[in-house]
Each structure stands twice: as C-alpha cells, then as structure tokens.
PDB file of C-alpha atoms and ligand atoms in Angstrom:
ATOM      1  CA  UNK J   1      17.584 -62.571 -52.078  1.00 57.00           C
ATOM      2  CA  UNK J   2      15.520 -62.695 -55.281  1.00 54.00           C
ATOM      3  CA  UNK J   3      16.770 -62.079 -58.809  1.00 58.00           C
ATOM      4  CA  UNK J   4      13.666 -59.325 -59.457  1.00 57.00           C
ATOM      5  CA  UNK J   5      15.858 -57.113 -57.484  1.00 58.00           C
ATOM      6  CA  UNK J   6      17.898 -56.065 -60.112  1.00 58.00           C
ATOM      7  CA  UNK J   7      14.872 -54.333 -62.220  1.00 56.00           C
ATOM      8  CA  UNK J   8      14.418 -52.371 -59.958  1.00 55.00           C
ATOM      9  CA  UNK J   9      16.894 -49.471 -60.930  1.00 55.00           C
ATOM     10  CA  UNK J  10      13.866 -48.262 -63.361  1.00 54.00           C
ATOM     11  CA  UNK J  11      11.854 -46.475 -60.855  1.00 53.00           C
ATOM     12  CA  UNK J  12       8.040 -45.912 -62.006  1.00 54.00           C
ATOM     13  CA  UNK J  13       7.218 -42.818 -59.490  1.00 57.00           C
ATOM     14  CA  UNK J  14       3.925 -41.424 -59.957  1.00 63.00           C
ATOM     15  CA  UNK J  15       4.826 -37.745 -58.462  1.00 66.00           C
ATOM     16  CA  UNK J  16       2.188 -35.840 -56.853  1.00 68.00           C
ATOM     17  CA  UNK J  17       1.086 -32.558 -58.578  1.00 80.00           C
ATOM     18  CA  UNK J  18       3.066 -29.070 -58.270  1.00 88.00           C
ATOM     19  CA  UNK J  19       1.555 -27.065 -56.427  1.00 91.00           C
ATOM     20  CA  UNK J  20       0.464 -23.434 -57.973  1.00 90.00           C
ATOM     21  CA  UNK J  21       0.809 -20.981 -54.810  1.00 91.00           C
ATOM     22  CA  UNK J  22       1.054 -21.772 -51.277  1.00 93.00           C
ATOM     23  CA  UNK J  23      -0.173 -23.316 -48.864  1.00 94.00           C
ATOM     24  CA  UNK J  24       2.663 -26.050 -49.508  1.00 95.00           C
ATOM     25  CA  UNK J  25       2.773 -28.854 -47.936  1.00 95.00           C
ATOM     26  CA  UNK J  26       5.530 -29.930 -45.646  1.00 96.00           C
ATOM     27  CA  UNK J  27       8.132 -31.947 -46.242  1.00 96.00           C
ATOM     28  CA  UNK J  28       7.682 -35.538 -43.751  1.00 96.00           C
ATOM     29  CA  UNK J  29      11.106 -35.568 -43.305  1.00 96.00           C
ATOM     30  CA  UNK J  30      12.740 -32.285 -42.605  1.00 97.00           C
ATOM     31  CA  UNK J  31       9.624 -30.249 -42.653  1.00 97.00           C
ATOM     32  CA  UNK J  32      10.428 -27.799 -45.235  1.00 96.00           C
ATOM     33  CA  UNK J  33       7.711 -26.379 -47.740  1.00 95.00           C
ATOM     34  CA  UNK J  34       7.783 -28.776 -50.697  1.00 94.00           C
ATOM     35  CA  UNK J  35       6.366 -27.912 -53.568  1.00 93.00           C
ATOM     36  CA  UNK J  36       3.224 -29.367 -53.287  1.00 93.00           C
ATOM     37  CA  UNK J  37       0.321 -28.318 -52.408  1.00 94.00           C
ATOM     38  CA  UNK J  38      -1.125 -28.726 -48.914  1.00 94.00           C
ATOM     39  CA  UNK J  39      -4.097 -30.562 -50.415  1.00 92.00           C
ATOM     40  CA  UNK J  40      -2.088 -33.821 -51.463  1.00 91.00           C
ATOM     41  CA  UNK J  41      -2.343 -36.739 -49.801  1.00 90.00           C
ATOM     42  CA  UNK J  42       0.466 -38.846 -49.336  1.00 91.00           C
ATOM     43  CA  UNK J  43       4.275 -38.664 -48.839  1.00 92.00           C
ATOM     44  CA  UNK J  44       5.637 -34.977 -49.867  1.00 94.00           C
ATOM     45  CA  UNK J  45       9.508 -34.236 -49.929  1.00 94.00           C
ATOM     46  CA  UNK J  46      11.693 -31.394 -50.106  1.00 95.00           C
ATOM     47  CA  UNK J  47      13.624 -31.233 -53.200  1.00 93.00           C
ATOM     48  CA  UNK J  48      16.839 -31.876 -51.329  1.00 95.00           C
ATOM     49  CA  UNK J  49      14.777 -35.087 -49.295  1.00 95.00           C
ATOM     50  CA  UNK J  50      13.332 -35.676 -52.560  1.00 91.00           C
ATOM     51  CA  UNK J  51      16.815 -35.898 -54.344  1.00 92.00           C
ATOM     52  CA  UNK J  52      18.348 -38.146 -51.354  1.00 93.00           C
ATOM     53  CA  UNK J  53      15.740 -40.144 -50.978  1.00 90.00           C
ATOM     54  CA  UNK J  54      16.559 -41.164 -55.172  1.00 90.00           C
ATOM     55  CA  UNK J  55      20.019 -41.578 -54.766  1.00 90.00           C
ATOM     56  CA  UNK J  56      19.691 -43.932 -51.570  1.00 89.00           C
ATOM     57  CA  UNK J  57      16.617 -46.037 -53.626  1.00 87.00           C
ATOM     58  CA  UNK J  58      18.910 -45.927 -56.743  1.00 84.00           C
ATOM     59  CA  UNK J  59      20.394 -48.575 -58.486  1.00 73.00           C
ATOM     60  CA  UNK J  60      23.988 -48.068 -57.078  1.00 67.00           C
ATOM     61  CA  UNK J  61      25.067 -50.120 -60.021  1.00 59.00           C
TER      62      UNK J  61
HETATM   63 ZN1   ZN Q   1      13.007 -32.341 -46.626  1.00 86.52          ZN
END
C-alpha cells in the first residue's frame, strides 16, 4: 500500500526503435514478429501483447 501508486497511470515508456525490414525480433510472449528489429535488446512485444500488456498496466481508474 503506498499513496505513489496512484501516479502511476502516466506511463513514461521509452519504446525500442521500429525496425526498417526484417529480421524482426520475436515477440517474448507469443513469439510473433514484432516490429522491431532483431538487433534490440530488451523486452519486444507483438502489437496485440504490446496493446494487452497496456491495458493490464493501465490505470483502471
Ligand atoms: Zn505477442
């Protein structure tokens, strides 16, 4: 329980770069082709992991 919880609906994502042509890299979770590129390191998503992963890390008000 601590009161800083409620800032955190503002979300300061630093997204990795698009990618410009394949290879893409995969998404972690359902291991579809994001669209990033191969190269990146750290966590890629799908677009549809990407938008879920928002909504459940969202401020659900
Ligand atoms: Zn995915």
């Amino acid at each position: 329980m601590s009161d800083t919880d409620h800032d955190y609906c503002l979300i300061d994502v630093s997204r990795p770069p698009k990618a410009d042509g394949p290879p893409y890299a995969e998404c972690v979770l359902c291991r579809e082709p994001t669209e990033y590129p191969e190269s990146y390191k750290g966590v890629t998503l799908c677009p549809v992991c990407e938008w879920r992963e928002a909504e459940r890390t969202s401020c659900s008000g």
